[in-house]
CSV table of C-alpha atoms in Angstrom, one decimal:
chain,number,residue,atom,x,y,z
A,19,UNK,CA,35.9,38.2,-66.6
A,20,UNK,CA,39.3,38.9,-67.5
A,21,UNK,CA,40.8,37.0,-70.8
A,22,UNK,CA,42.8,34.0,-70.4
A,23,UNK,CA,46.3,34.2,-71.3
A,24,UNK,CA,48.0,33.9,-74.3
A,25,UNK,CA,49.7,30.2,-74.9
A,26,UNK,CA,52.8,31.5,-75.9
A,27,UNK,CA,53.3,35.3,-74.7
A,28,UNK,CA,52.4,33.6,-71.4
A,29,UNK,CA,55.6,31.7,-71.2
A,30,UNK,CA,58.1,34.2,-70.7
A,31,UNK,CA,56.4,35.4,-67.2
A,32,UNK,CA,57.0,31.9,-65.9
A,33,UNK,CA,60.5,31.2,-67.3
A,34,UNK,CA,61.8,34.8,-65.3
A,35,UNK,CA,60.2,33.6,-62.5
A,36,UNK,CA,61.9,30.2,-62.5
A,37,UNK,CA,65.0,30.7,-60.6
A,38,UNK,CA,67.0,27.7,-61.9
A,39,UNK,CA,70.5,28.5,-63.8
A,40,UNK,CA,69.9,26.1,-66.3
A,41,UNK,CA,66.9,27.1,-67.8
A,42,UNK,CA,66.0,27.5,-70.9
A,43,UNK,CA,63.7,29.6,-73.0
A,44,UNK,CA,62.4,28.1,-76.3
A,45,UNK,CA,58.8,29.2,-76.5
A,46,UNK,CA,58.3,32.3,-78.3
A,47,UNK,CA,59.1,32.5,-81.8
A,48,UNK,CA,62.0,35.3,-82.1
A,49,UNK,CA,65.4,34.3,-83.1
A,50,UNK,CA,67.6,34.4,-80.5
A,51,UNK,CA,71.6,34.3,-79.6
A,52,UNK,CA,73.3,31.1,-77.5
A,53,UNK,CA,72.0,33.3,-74.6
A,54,UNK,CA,69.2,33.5,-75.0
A,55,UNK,CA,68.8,37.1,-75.7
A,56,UNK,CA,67.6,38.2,-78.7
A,57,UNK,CA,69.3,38.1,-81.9
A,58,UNK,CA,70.2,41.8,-83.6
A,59,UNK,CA,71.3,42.1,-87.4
A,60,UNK,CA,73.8,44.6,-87.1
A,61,UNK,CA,72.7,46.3,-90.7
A,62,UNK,CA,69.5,46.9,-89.3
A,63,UNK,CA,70.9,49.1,-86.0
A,64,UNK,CA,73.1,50.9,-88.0
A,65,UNK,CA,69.9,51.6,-90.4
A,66,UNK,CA,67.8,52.3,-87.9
A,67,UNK,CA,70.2,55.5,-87.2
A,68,UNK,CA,69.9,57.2,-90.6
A,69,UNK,CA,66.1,56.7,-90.5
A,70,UNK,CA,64.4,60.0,-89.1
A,71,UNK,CA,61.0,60.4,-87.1
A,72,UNK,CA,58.1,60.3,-89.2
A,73,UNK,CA,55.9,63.5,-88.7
A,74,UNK,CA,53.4,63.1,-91.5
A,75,UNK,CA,50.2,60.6,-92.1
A,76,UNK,CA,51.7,58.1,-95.2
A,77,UNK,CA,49.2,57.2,-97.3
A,78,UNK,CA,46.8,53.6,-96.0
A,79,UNK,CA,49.2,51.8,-98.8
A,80,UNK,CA,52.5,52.5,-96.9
A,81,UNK,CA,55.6,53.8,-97.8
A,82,UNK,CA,56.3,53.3,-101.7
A,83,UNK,CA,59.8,52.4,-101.7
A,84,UNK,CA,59.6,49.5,-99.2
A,85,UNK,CA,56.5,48.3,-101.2
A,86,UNK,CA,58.9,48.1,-104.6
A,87,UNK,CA,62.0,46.7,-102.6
A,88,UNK,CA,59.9,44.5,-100.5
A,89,UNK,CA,57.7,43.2,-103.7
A,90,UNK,CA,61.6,42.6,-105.4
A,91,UNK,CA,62.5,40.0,-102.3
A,92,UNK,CA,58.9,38.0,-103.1
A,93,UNK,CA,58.7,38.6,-107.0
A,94,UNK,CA,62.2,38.5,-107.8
A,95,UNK,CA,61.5,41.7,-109.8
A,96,UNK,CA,62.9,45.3,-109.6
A,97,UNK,CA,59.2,46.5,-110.2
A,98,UNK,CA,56.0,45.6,-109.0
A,99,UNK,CA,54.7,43.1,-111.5
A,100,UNK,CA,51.7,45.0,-113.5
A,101,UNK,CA,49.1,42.8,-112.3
A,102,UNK,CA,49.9,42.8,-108.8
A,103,UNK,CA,48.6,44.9,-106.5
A,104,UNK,CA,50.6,45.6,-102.9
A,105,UNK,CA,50.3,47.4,-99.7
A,106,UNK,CA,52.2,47.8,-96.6
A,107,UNK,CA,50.5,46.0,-92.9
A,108,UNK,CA,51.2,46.2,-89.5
A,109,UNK,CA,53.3,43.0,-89.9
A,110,UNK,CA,52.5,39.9,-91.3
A,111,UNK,CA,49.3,39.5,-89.1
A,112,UNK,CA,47.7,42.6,-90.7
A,113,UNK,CA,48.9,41.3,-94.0
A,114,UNK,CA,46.3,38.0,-92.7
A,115,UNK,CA,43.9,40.6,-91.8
A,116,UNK,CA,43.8,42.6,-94.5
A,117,UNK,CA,43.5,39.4,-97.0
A,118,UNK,CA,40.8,37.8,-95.2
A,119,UNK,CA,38.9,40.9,-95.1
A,120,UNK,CA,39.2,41.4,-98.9
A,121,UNK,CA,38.3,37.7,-99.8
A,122,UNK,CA,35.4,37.7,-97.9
A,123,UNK,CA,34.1,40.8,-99.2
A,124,UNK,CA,34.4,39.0,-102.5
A,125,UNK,CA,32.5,36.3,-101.8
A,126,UNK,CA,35.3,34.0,-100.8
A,127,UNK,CA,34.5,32.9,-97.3
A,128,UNK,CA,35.4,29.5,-96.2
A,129,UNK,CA,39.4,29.3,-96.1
A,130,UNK,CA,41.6,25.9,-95.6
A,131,UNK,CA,44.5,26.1,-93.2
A,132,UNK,CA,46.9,23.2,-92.7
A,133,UNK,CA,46.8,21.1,-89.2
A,134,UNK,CA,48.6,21.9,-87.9
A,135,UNK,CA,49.5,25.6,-88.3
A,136,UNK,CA,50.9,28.9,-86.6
A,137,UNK,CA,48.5,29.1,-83.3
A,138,UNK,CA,47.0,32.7,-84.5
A,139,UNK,CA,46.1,32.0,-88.2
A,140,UNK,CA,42.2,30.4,-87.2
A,141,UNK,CA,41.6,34.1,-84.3
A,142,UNK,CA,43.4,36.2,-86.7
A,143,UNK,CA,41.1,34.9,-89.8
A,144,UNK,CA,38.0,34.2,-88.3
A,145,UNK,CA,38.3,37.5,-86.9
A,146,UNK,CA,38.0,39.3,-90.8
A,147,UNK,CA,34.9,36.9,-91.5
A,148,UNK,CA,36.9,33.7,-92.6
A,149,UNK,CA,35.0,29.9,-91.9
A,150,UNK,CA,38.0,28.3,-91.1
A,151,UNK,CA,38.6,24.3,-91.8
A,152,UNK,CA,41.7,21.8,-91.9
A,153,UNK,CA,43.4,19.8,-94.1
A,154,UNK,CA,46.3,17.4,-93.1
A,155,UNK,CA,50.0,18.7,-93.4
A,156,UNK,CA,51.7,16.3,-91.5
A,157,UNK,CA,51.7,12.0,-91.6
A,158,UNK,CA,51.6,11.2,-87.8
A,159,UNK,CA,53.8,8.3,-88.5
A,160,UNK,CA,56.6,10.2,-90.0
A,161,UNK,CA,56.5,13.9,-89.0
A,162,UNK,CA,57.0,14.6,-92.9
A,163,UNK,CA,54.7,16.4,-95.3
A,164,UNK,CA,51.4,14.2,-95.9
A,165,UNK,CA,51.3,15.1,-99.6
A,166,UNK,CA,48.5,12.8,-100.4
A,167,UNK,CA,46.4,13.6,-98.1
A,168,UNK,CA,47.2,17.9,-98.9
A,169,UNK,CA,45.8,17.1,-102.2
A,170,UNK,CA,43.2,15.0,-101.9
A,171,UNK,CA,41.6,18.1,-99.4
A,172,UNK,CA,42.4,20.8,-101.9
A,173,UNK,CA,40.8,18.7,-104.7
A,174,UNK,CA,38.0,18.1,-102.9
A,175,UNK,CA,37.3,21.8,-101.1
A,176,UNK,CA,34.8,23.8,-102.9
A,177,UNK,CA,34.5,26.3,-105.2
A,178,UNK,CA,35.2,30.1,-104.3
A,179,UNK,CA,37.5,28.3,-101.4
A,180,UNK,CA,41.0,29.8,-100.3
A,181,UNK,CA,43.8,27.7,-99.4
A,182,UNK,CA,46.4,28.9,-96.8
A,183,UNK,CA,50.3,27.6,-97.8
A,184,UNK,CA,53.2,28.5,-95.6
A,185,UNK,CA,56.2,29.1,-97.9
A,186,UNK,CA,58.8,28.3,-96.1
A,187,UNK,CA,60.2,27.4,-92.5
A,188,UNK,CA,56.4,25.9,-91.8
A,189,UNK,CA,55.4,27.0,-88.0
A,190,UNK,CA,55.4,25.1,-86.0
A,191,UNK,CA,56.7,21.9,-87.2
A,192,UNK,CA,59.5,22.8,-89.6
A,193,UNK,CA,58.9,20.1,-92.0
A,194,UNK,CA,58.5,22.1,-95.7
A,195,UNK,CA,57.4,20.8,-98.8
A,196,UNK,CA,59.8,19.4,-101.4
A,197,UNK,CA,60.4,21.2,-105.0
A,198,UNK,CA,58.6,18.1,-106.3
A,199,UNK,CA,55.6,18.3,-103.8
A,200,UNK,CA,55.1,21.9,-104.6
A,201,UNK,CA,55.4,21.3,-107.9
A,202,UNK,CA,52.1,19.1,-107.8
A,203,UNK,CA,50.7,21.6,-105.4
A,204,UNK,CA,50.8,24.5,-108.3
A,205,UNK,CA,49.7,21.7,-111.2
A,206,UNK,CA,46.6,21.4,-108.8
A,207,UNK,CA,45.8,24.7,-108.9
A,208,UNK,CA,46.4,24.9,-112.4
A,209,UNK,CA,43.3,22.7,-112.6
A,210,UNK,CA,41.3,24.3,-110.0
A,211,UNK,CA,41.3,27.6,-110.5
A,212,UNK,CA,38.3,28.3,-108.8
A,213,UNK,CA,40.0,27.9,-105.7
A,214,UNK,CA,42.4,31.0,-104.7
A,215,UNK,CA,45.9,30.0,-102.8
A,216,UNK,CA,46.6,32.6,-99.8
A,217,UNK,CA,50.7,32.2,-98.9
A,218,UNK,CA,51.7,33.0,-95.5
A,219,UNK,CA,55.6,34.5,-96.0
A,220,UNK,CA,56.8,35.2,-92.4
A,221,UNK,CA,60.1,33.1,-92.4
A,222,UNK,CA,61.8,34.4,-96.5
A,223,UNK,CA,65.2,33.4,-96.0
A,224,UNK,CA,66.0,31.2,-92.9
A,225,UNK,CA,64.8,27.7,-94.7
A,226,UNK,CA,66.9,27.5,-97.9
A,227,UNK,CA,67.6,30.7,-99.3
A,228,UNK,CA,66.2,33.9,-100.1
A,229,UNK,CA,65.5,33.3,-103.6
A,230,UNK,CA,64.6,29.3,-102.7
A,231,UNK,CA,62.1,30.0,-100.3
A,232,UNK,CA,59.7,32.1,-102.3
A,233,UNK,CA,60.2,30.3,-106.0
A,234,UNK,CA,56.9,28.4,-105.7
A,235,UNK,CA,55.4,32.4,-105.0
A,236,UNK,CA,57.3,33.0,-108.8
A,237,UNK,CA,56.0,30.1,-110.1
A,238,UNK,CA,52.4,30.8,-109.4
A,239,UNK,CA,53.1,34.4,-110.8
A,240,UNK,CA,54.7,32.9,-113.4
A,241,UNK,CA,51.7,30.4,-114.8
A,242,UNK,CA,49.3,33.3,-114.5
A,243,UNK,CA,47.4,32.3,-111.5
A,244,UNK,CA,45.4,35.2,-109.3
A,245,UNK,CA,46.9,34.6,-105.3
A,246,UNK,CA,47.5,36.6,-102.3
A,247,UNK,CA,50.9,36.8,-100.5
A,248,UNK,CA,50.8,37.6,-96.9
A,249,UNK,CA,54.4,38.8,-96.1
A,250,UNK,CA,56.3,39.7,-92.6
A,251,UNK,CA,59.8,41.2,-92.0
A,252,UNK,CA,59.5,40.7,-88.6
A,253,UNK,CA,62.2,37.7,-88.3
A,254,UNK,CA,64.4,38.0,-91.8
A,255,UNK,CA,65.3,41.9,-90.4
A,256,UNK,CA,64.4,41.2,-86.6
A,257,UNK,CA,62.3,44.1,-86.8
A,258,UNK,CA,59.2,41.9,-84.6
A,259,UNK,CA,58.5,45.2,-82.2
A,260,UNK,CA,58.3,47.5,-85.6
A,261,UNK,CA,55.4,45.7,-87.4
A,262,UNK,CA,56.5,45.8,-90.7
A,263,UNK,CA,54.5,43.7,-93.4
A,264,UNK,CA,53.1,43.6,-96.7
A,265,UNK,CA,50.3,42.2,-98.4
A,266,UNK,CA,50.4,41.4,-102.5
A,267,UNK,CA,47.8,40.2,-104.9
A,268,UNK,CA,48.3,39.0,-108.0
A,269,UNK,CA,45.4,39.4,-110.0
A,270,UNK,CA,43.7,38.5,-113.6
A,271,UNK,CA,44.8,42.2,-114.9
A,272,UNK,CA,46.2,45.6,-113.7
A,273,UNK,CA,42.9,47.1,-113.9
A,274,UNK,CA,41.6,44.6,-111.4
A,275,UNK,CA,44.8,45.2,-109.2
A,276,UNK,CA,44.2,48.8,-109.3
A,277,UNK,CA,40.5,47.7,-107.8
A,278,UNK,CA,42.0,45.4,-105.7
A,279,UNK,CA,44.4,48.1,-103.9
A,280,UNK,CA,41.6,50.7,-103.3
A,281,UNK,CA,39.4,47.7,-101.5
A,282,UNK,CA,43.0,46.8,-99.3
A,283,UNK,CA,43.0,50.8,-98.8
A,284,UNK,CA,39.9,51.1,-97.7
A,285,UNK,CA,40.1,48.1,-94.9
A,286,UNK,CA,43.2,49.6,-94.0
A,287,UNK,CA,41.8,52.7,-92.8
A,288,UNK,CA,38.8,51.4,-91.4
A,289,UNK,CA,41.3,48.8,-89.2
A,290,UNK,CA,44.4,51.3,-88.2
A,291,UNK,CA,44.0,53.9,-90.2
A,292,UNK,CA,47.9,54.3,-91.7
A,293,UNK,CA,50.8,51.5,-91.2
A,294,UNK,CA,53.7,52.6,-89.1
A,295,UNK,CA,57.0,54.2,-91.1
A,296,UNK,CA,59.8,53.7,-88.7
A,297,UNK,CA,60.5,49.8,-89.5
A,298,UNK,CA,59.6,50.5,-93.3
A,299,UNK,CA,62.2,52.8,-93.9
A,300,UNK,CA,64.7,50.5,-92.1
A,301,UNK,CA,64.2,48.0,-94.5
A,302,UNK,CA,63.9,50.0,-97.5
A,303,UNK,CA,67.5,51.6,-96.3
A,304,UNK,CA,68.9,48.4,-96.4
A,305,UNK,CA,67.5,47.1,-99.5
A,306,UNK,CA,68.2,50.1,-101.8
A,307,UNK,CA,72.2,50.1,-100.9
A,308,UNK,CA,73.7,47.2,-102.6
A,309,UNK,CA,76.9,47.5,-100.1
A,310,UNK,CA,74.9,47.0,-97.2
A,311,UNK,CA,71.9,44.7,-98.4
A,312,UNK,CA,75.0,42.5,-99.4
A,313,UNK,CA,76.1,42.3,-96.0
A,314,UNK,CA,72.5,41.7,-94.7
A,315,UNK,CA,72.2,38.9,-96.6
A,316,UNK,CA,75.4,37.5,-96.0
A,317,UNK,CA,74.2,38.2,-91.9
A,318,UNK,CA,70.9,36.3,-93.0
A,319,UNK,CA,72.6,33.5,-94.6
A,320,UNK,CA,74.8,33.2,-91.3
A,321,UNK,CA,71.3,32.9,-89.3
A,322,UNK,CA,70.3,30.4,-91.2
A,323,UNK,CA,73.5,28.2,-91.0
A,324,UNK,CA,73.1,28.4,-87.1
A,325,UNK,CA,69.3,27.6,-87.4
A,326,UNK,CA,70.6,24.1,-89.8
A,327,UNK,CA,73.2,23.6,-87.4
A,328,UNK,CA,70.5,23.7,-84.6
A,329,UNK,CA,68.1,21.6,-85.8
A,330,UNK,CA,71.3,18.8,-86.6
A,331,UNK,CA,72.4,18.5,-83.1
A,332,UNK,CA,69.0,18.4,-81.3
A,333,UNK,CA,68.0,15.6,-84.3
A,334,UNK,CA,71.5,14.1,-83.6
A,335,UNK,CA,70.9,14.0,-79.7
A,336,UNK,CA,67.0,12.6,-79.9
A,337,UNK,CA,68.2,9.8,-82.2
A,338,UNK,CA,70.9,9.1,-79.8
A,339,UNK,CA,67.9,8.0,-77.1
A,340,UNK,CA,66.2,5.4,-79.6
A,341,UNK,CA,63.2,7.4,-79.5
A,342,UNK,CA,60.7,6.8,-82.7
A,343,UNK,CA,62.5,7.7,-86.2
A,344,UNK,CA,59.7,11.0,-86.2
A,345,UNK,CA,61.1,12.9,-83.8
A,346,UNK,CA,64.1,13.3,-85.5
A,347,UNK,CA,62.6,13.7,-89.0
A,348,UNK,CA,64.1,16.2,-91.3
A,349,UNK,CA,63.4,19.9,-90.3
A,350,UNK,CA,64.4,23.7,-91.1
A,351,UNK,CA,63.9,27.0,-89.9
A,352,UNK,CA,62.7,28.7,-86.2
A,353,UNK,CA,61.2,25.7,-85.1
A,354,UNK,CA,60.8,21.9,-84.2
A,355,UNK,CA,57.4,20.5,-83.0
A,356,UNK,CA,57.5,17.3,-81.0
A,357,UNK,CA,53.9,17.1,-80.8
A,358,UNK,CA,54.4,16.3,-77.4
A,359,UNK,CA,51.7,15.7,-74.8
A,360,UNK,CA,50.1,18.3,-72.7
A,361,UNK,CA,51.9,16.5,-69.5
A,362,UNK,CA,55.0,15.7,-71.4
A,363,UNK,CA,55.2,19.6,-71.8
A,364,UNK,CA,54.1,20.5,-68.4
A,365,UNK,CA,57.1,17.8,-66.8
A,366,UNK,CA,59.5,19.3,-69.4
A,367,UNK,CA,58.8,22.8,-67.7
A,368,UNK,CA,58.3,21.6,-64.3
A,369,UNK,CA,60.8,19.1,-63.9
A,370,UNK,CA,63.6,20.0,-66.4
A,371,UNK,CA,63.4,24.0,-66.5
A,372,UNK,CA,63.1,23.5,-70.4
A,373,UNK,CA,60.4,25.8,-71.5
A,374,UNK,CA,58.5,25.0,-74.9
A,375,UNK,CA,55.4,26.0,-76.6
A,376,UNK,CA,51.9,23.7,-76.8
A,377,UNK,CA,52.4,20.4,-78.1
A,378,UNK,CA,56.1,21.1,-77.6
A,379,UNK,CA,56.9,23.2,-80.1
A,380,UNK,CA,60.7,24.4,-79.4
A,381,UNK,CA,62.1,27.5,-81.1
A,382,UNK,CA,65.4,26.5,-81.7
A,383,UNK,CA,67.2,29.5,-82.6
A,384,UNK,CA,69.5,29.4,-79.2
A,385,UNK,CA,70.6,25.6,-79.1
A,386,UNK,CA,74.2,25.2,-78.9
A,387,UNK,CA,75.6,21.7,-79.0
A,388,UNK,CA,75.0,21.3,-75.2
A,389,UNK,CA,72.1,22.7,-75.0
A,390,UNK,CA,70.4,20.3,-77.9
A,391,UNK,CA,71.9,17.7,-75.7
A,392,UNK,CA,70.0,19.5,-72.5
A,393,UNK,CA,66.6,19.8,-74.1
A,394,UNK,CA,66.8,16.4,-75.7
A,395,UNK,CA,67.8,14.6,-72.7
A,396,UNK,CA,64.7,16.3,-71.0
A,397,UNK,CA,62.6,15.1,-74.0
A,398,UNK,CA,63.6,11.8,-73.8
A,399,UNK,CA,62.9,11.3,-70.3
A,400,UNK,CA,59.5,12.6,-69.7
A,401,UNK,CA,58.5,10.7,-73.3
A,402,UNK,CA,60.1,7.3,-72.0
A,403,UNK,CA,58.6,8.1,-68.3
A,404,UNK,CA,55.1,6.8,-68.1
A,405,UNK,CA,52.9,8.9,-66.3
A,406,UNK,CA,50.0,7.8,-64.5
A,407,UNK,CA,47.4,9.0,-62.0
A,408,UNK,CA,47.0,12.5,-63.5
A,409,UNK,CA,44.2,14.4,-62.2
A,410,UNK,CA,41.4,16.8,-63.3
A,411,UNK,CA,43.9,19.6,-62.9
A,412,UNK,CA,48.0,20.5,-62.8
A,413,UNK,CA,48.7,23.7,-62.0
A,414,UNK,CA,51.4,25.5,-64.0
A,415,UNK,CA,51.5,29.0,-62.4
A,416,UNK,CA,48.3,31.2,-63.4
A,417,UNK,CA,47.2,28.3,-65.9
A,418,UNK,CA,45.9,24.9,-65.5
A,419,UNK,CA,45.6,21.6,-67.7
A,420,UNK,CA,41.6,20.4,-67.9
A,421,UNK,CA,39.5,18.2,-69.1
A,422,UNK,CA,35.6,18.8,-70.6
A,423,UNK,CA,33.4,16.5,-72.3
A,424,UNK,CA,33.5,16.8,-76.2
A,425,UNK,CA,30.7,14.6,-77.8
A,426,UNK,CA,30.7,12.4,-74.8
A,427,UNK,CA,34.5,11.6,-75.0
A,428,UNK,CA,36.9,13.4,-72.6
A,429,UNK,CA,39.9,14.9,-73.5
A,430,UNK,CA,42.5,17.4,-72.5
A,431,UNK,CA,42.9,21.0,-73.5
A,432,UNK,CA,45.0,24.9,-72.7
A,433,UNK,CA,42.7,26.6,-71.0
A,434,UNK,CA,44.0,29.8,-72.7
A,435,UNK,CA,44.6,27.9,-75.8
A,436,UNK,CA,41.0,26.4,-76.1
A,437,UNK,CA,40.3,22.4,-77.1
A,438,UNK,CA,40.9,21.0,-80.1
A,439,UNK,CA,37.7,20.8,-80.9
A,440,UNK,CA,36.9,24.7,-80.7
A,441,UNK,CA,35.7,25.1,-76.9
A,442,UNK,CA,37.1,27.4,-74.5
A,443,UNK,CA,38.8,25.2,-71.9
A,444,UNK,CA,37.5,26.7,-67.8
A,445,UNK,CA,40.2,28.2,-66.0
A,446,UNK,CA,40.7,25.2,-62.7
């Protein structure tokens, strides 16, 4: 049988076939102009132009120079720091690939991720051998960071455990941790170093700053802990079609990071052989002219202004319908999650042409003013509407909302997104 579709890469093949004018598109993670098409630096087309075909294998480790300038945007230094080791992915999701492979490999199997997370971390781990569990991120009263709780499970996970941390910009709820918060986060791992910390960079740049949304990485380097960064390009350079990522360990010496790179090297080859040039180069263009990686920033900094300005309005215009203080709780980056219900998000689509990702998760990249005012209107009304008599099954185009019996209790699931408790959910 054929596989079910994709939660999210699914939703653009219903919004074009939706033929209302005032639709609108915030599913997919990819920043995105008032609209709704997709936001371009301009440094990167004009980089793109200088940058000539690549006719040669590079070597599994990637390009050299957009290892050094991209390890200078995490580290903060102008080399590779001697005991890290670094190598160029097919975007941030091989960077996930290639880590999990090498941990595993070393004996370090069962990972943490925080609940909830980006929607690919648990496929994309437990693909390279990862047993995946959950610790809690998020109070569900508050829709801020559950600090206590984040401890407690990384004091209590086992030995020879990694912990996943997002940076920065956390998908999909937005909510980040505070300086203080992460501060307790590295003092933990200060005590339990038997535990390895695996941070997932994919938004450097669009939460506070460049420099801002990366210090805890410095810190960690700093105190002289061993950790794995897992880095994309793919939004900071809009580069998402190019696959341009990087994977760094810091490790106990360089001799162990010189290990450590021929191990990444190898899985590298045995995966995809090489990582592509084209998008590499782009960024390394930019990054080694100080004229026009200025003028990047200063585009990047711009980006994020309109993503704070975003998340303002639609938190203005929630408040505005005396909904619960949670939905308008403090967020930054791509994206807002409203932790909506399944037919909360399927009335937002159906009824409102607004177009959001499971547990409504809205990308908020596009919202003007108006348009806040548009999607939280819709959110208001199918949260205050009470909806009863819902059946086995809606339809929503190819997909359908369904119900299966988990330990005797029934509850609702994607079918293409699987049940919360691990099943796959049957196509109605």
């Amino acid at each position: 049988p054929a596989a079910a579709p994709d939660p999210l890469l699914s939703i653009d093949g219903r919004f074009r076939a939706d033929e209302r004018a005032s639709k609108l598109n915030l599913g997919i993670g990819v920043l995105r102009k008032s609209d709704g098409t997709s936001h371009e630096f301009d440094t990167v087309q004009r980089a793109a132009k200088t940058v000539p075909v690549a006719t040669y294998y590079p070597s599994p480790a990637g390009d050299a120079e957009f290892l050094k300038l991209s390890s200078e945007l995490v580290f903060g230094e102008e080399e590779i720091p001697a005991r890290v080791m670094g190598v160029q992915t097919v975007g941030g999701s091989g960077a996930l690939r290639v880590c999990a492979e090498l941990l595993v490999s070393q004996g370090i199997v069962k990972m943490l991720i925080p609940n909830p997370s980006w929607a690919n971390h648990k496929p994309l781990l437990t693909g390279g051998g990862c047993q995946i569990s959950e610790y809690t991120y998020l109070d569900d009263k508050t829709h801020t960071v559950d600090i206590e709780a984040m401890l407690s499970a990384i004091k209590a996970a086992s030995a020879k455990s990694a912990i996943m941390l997002q940076v920065a910009a956390h998908n999909p709820t937005g909510v980040d941790l505070s300086d203080e918060q992460w501060e307790r986060v590295l003092q933990l791992f200060k005590e339990r170093r038997d535990l390895y910390p695996v941070f997932d960079s994919a938004y450097q740049g669009l939460a506070r700053g460049l420099d801002e949304d990366v210090m805890i990485v410095r810190r960690f380097l700093k105190e002289g802990l061993e950790f794995a960064v897992c880095n994309s390009h793919s939004k900071n350079f809009g580069l998402y079609g190019e696959r341009v990522g990087s994977c760094f360990v810091a490790c106990e010496t360089p001799e162990i990071a010189s290990n450590v790179s021929s191990r990444c090297q190898l899985r590298i080859r045995w995966n995809y052989s090489v990582p592509p040039l084209h998008g590499a180069k782009i960024v390394a263009a930019i990054l080694k002219d100080p004229a026009m990686r200025k003028e990047w920033e200063a585009e990047l900094a711009g980006t994020r202004t309109q993503l704070n300005k975003a998340h303002t309005a639609l938190k203005e215009a929630l408040k505005a319908g005396s909904l619960p203080e949670k939905f308008s709780s403090p967020k930054c980056g791509l994206f807002s999650q409203l932790f909506l219900s399944d037919e909360q998000v399927l009335a937002l689509e159906k009824e409102h042409g607004v177009y959001v990702g499971p547990g409504g998760r809205i990308n908020v990249s596009s919202l003007t003013e108006s348009a806040a005012k548009q999607v939280a209107d819709a959110v208001i009304a199918v949260v205050k509407k009470e909806r009863v008599g819902v059946s086995v099954s809606v339809s929503v185009g190819r997909a359908a909302w369904a119900h299966h019996e988990c330990g005797g209790r029934p509850h609702r699931g994607l079918p293409f997104n699987g049940c919360a408790c691990g099943a796959d959910m049957p196509m109605l």
